[in-house]
mmCIF file of C-alpha atoms in Angstrom:
data_model
loop_
_atom_site.group_PDB
_atom_site.id
_atom_site.type_symbol
_atom_site.label_atom_id
_atom_site.label_comp_id
_atom_site.label_asym_id
_atom_site.label_seq_id
_atom_site.Cartn_x
_atom_site.Cartn_y
_atom_site.Cartn_z
ATOM 1 C CA UNK A 240 15.196 -2.015 9.003
ATOM 2 C CA UNK A 241 16.436 -1.124 5.577
ATOM 3 C CA UNK A 242 16.740 -4.825 3.972
ATOM 4 C CA UNK A 243 13.263 -5.359 3.177
ATOM 5 C CA UNK A 244 13.333 -1.760 1.296
ATOM 6 C CA UNK A 245 17.221 -3.241 -0.550
ATOM 7 C CA UNK A 246 15.529 -6.738 -1.528
ATOM 8 C CA UNK A 247 12.841 -4.820 -3.338
ATOM 9 C CA UNK A 248 14.987 -2.194 -4.820
ATOM 10 C CA UNK A 249 17.507 -5.174 -6.270
ATOM 11 C CA UNK A 250 14.017 -7.234 -7.091
ATOM 12 C CA UNK A 251 14.471 -4.770 -10.481
ATOM 13 C CA UNK A 252 17.498 -2.696 -10.352
ATOM 14 C CA UNK A 253 20.668 -3.099 -9.588
ATOM 15 C CA UNK A 254 22.654 -1.217 -6.759
ATOM 16 C CA UNK A 255 26.260 -0.810 -5.158
ATOM 17 C CA UNK A 256 26.959 -0.925 -1.223
ATOM 18 C CA UNK A 257 28.021 2.542 -2.032
ATOM 19 C CA UNK A 258 24.495 3.587 -3.646
ATOM 20 C CA UNK A 259 22.812 1.277 -0.492
ATOM 21 C CA UNK A 260 24.129 3.993 2.193
ATOM 22 C CA UNK A 261 23.359 6.583 -0.304
ATOM 23 C CA UNK A 262 19.743 5.239 -0.200
ATOM 24 C CA UNK A 263 19.458 4.870 3.085
ATOM 25 C CA UNK A 264 20.775 8.526 4.058
ATOM 26 C CA UNK A 265 17.639 9.740 2.715
ATOM 27 C CA UNK A 266 14.789 8.609 4.891
ATOM 28 C CA UNK A 267 14.076 8.830 8.236
ATOM 29 C CA UNK A 268 12.462 5.743 10.175
ATOM 30 C CA UNK A 269 8.881 5.908 11.578
ATOM 31 C CA UNK A 270 7.318 3.127 14.167
ATOM 32 C CA UNK A 271 3.359 3.639 14.239
ATOM 33 C CA UNK A 272 0.899 1.576 16.439
ATOM 34 C CA UNK A 273 -2.151 -0.136 15.177
ATOM 35 C CA UNK A 274 -4.792 1.631 15.108
ATOM 36 C CA UNK A 275 -2.650 5.213 14.810
ATOM 37 C CA UNK A 276 -3.157 7.454 11.301
ATOM 38 C CA UNK A 277 -0.064 8.627 9.316
ATOM 39 C CA UNK A 278 -2.099 10.348 7.230
ATOM 40 C CA UNK A 279 -5.448 12.259 8.539
ATOM 41 C CA UNK A 280 -7.413 13.379 5.344
ATOM 42 C CA UNK A 281 -6.932 17.261 4.566
ATOM 43 C CA UNK A 282 -3.920 17.386 5.810
ATOM 44 C CA UNK A 283 -0.768 17.318 3.067
ATOM 45 C CA UNK A 284 0.871 14.197 2.309
ATOM 46 C CA UNK A 285 4.851 14.986 2.708
ATOM 47 C CA UNK A 286 5.998 11.897 2.484
ATOM 48 C CA UNK A 287 6.284 8.210 0.179
ATOM 49 C CA UNK A 288 6.177 5.824 3.453
ATOM 50 C CA UNK A 289 7.301 2.008 2.290
ATOM 51 C CA UNK A 290 6.195 -0.831 4.549
ATOM 52 C CA UNK A 291 9.208 -2.532 6.495
ATOM 53 C CA UNK A 292 7.116 -4.089 8.770
ATOM 54 C CA UNK A 293 3.350 -4.226 9.307
ATOM 55 C CA UNK A 294 0.327 -3.646 7.525
ATOM 56 C CA UNK A 295 -1.658 -0.013 6.811
ATOM 57 C CA UNK A 296 -4.942 1.052 5.302
ATOM 58 C CA UNK A 297 -5.559 3.920 3.041
ATOM 59 C CA UNK A 298 -9.438 4.652 3.044
ATOM 60 C CA UNK A 299 -12.102 7.592 2.738
ATOM 61 C CA UNK A 300 -14.839 8.029 4.250
ATOM 62 C CA UNK A 301 -18.029 8.846 3.379
ATOM 63 C CA UNK A 302 -21.317 11.222 4.502
ATOM 64 C CA UNK A 303 -22.624 8.269 6.221
ATOM 65 C CA UNK A 304 -19.504 7.225 8.305
ATOM 66 C CA UNK A 305 -19.158 4.673 6.279
ATOM 67 C CA UNK A 306 -14.959 3.905 5.798
ATOM 68 C CA UNK A 307 -14.001 2.518 2.122
ATOM 69 C CA UNK A 308 -10.371 0.811 2.148
ATOM 70 C CA UNK A 309 -8.983 1.713 -1.038
ATOM 71 C CA UNK A 310 -5.704 0.712 -0.704
ATOM 72 C CA UNK A 311 -4.101 -2.607 1.446
ATOM 73 C CA UNK A 312 -0.029 -2.194 1.937
ATOM 74 C CA UNK A 313 2.074 -5.136 3.701
ATOM 75 C CA UNK A 314 5.912 -5.074 3.998
ATOM 76 C CA UNK A 315 7.279 -3.815 1.194
ATOM 77 C CA UNK A 316 5.092 -1.956 -0.371
ATOM 78 C CA UNK A 317 4.903 0.968 -0.413
ATOM 79 C CA UNK A 318 1.823 3.754 0.855
ATOM 80 C CA UNK A 319 0.991 7.446 0.213
ATOM 81 C CA UNK A 320 -1.688 9.924 -1.030
ATOM 82 C CA UNK A 321 0.136 10.434 -4.282
ATOM 83 C CA UNK A 322 -1.863 13.083 -5.250
ATOM 84 C CA UNK A 323 -1.370 15.044 -2.785
ATOM 85 C CA UNK A 324 2.410 14.046 -2.346
ATOM 86 C CA UNK A 325 3.183 14.891 -5.994
ATOM 87 C CA UNK A 326 0.677 18.419 -6.085
ATOM 88 C CA UNK A 327 1.144 19.540 -3.140
ATOM 89 C CA UNK A 328 -3.027 19.411 -2.340
ATOM 90 C CA UNK A 329 -5.124 17.940 0.266
ATOM 91 C CA UNK A 330 -5.529 14.192 1.101
ATOM 92 C CA UNK A 331 -8.648 12.901 0.092
ATOM 93 C CA UNK A 332 -7.292 9.246 1.699
ATOM 94 C CA UNK A 333 -6.644 8.578 5.773
ATOM 95 C CA UNK A 334 -4.261 6.168 6.305
ATOM 96 C CA UNK A 335 -2.990 3.974 9.290
ATOM 97 C CA UNK A 336 -1.778 1.301 10.730
ATOM 98 C CA UNK A 337 -3.915 -2.157 10.630
ATOM 99 C CA UNK A 338 -1.230 -3.821 12.320
ATOM 100 C CA UNK A 339 2.074 -2.514 14.855
ATOM 101 C CA UNK A 340 4.045 -1.149 11.720
ATOM 102 C CA UNK A 341 8.050 -0.168 11.240
ATOM 103 C CA UNK A 342 8.417 2.429 8.256
ATOM 104 C CA UNK A 343 10.567 4.456 6.068
ATOM 105 C CA UNK A 344 9.721 7.772 5.196
ATOM 106 C CA UNK A 345 10.646 9.543 2.476
ATOM 107 C CA UNK A 346 9.784 13.203 1.786
ATOM 108 C CA UNK A 347 9.354 14.705 -1.407
ATOM 109 C CA UNK A 348 12.733 16.915 -1.679
ATOM 110 C CA UNK A 349 14.919 14.055 -1.100
ATOM 111 C CA UNK A 350 12.986 11.949 -3.369
ATOM 112 C CA UNK A 351 14.073 14.291 -5.664
ATOM 113 C CA UNK A 352 17.589 14.272 -4.180
ATOM 114 C CA UNK A 353 17.655 10.799 -4.492
ATOM 115 C CA UNK A 354 16.795 10.313 -7.675
ATOM 116 C CA UNK A 355 18.923 12.894 -8.924
ATOM 117 C CA UNK A 356 22.095 11.156 -6.909
ATOM 118 C CA UNK A 357 21.056 7.336 -7.095
ATOM 119 C CA UNK A 358 19.933 8.407 -11.558
ATOM 120 C CA UNK A 359 18.830 4.247 -11.125
ATOM 121 C CA UNK A 360 15.731 5.166 -8.745
ATOM 122 C CA UNK A 361 14.462 6.746 -11.265
ATOM 123 C CA UNK A 362 13.995 3.780 -13.141
ATOM 124 C CA UNK A 363 12.851 1.686 -10.401
ATOM 125 C CA UNK A 364 10.242 4.225 -9.307
ATOM 126 C CA UNK A 365 9.250 4.434 -12.881
ATOM 127 C CA UNK A 366 8.510 0.173 -12.979
ATOM 128 C CA UNK A 367 6.565 0.328 -9.575
ATOM 129 C CA UNK A 368 4.406 2.822 -11.129
ATOM 130 C CA UNK A 369 3.410 1.025 -14.825
ATOM 131 C CA UNK A 370 2.756 -1.768 -11.771
ATOM 132 C CA UNK A 371 0.649 0.636 -9.555
ATOM 133 C CA UNK A 372 -1.350 1.574 -12.888
ATOM 134 C CA UNK A 373 -1.972 -1.974 -14.010
ATOM 135 C CA UNK A 374 -3.094 -3.184 -10.731
ATOM 136 C CA UNK A 375 -5.232 -0.063 -10.731
ATOM 137 C CA UNK A 376 -6.804 -0.883 -13.676
ATOM 138 C CA UNK A 377 -7.134 -4.644 -12.635
ATOM 139 C CA UNK A 378 -8.922 -3.710 -9.053
ATOM 140 C CA UNK A 379 -11.670 -1.576 -11.264
ATOM 141 C CA UNK A 380 -12.409 -4.427 -13.425
ATOM 142 C CA UNK A 381 -12.512 -6.524 -11.104
ATOM 143 C CA UNK A 382 -14.926 -4.501 -8.844
ATOM 144 C CA UNK A 383 -16.641 -3.444 -12.349
ATOM 145 C CA UNK A 384 -16.654 -7.305 -13.781
ATOM 146 C CA UNK A 385 -16.346 -9.657 -11.308
ATOM 147 C CA UNK A 386 -19.577 -11.180 -9.121
ATOM 148 C CA UNK A 387 -18.610 -10.665 -4.707
ATOM 149 C CA UNK A 388 -17.257 -13.987 -4.767
ATOM 150 C CA UNK A 389 -15.467 -14.061 -7.718
ATOM 151 C CA UNK A 390 -13.735 -10.436 -6.075
ATOM 152 C CA UNK A 391 -13.294 -12.583 -2.532
ATOM 153 C CA UNK A 392 -11.338 -16.183 -4.562
ATOM 154 C CA UNK A 393 -9.211 -13.183 -5.628
ATOM 155 C CA UNK A 394 -8.202 -11.521 -3.233
ATOM 156 C CA UNK A 395 -7.308 -14.889 -1.157
ATOM 157 C CA UNK A 396 -5.669 -16.374 -4.466
ATOM 158 C CA UNK A 397 -3.178 -13.187 -4.699
ATOM 159 C CA UNK A 398 -3.267 -12.571 -0.630
ATOM 160 C CA UNK A 399 -3.561 -15.990 1.239
ATOM 161 C CA UNK A 400 -1.930 -14.457 4.454
ATOM 162 C CA UNK A 401 -4.855 -11.673 4.530
ATOM 163 C CA UNK A 402 -7.864 -13.914 6.687
ATOM 164 C CA UNK A 403 -5.040 -14.123 9.323
ATOM 165 C CA UNK A 404 -3.319 -10.820 9.454
ATOM 166 C CA UNK A 405 -6.972 -8.483 9.382
ATOM 167 C CA UNK A 406 -10.534 -8.585 10.042
ATOM 168 C CA UNK A 407 -13.202 -9.587 7.619
ATOM 169 C CA UNK A 408 -14.881 -5.749 8.108
ATOM 170 C CA UNK A 409 -11.752 -4.807 6.376
ATOM 171 C CA UNK A 410 -11.520 -7.087 3.807
ATOM 172 C CA UNK A 411 -15.549 -6.287 2.980
ATOM 173 C CA UNK A 412 -14.502 -2.864 3.017
ATOM 174 C CA UNK A 413 -11.591 -2.759 0.413
ATOM 175 C CA UNK A 414 -13.316 -5.820 -1.901
ATOM 176 C CA UNK A 415 -16.993 -2.913 -1.324
ATOM 177 C CA UNK A 416 -19.099 -5.833 -0.121
ATOM 178 C CA UNK A 417 -20.814 -6.216 3.615
ATOM 179 C CA UNK A 418 -19.196 -8.392 5.984
ATOM 180 C CA UNK A 419 -22.738 -10.074 5.397
ATOM 181 C CA UNK A 420 -21.493 -11.217 2.221
ATOM 182 C CA UNK A 421 -18.171 -11.363 2.891
ATOM 183 C CA UNK A 422 -19.544 -14.190 5.913
ATOM 184 C CA UNK A 423 -21.792 -16.252 3.246
ATOM 185 C CA UNK A 424 -19.061 -16.474 0.990
ATOM 186 C CA UNK A 425 -16.739 -18.212 2.968
ATOM 187 C CA UNK A 426 -19.610 -20.295 4.394
ATOM 188 C CA UNK A 427 -20.478 -21.558 1.077
ATOM 189 C CA UNK A 428 -16.904 -22.311 0.611
ATOM 190 C CA UNK A 429 -17.016 -24.226 3.196
ATOM 191 C CA UNK A 430 -19.327 -26.029 2.769
ATOM 192 C CA UNK A 431 -18.475 -27.320 -1.013
ATOM 193 C CA UNK A 432 -15.353 -28.257 0.504
#
């Protein structure tokens, strides 16, 4: 379970075996079945979750009952309602498994202890947060300026496996489009090829 975590960490920081053992001691293993909730809106987000296996989505549901996916997390990614986690506020997001998943959970208290006991983890999380801000900026620009087809093509280019792993409805929700728009785009792309 920890191989994926250590691989991700070592892409950004160097770790000794002693540090790896220390890091592993701060995590709790959690398995989710497909559609099982990790976090419910209005609960408190008590953990950062590292995805060792599977996929999760974070989302909100509007007044009409429509789901709006804000984030997809695959193997090697972290997921949480970060504001709830850091500020000890009620979550505005729900998070559930798109596939059967295996997670490593890091509680708030263990997060703080980990940063003290393994100082290089502070650097790791700083790099992670910087990359997250860049990704959010790109997604906002894409959402505001790209056509539906450009959004879809950009997503497929970044994650070529996505259409094999999640439904067209989830892709549409993530892109802020209707499933019918995704069908039309795919049909037009197939026709052009």
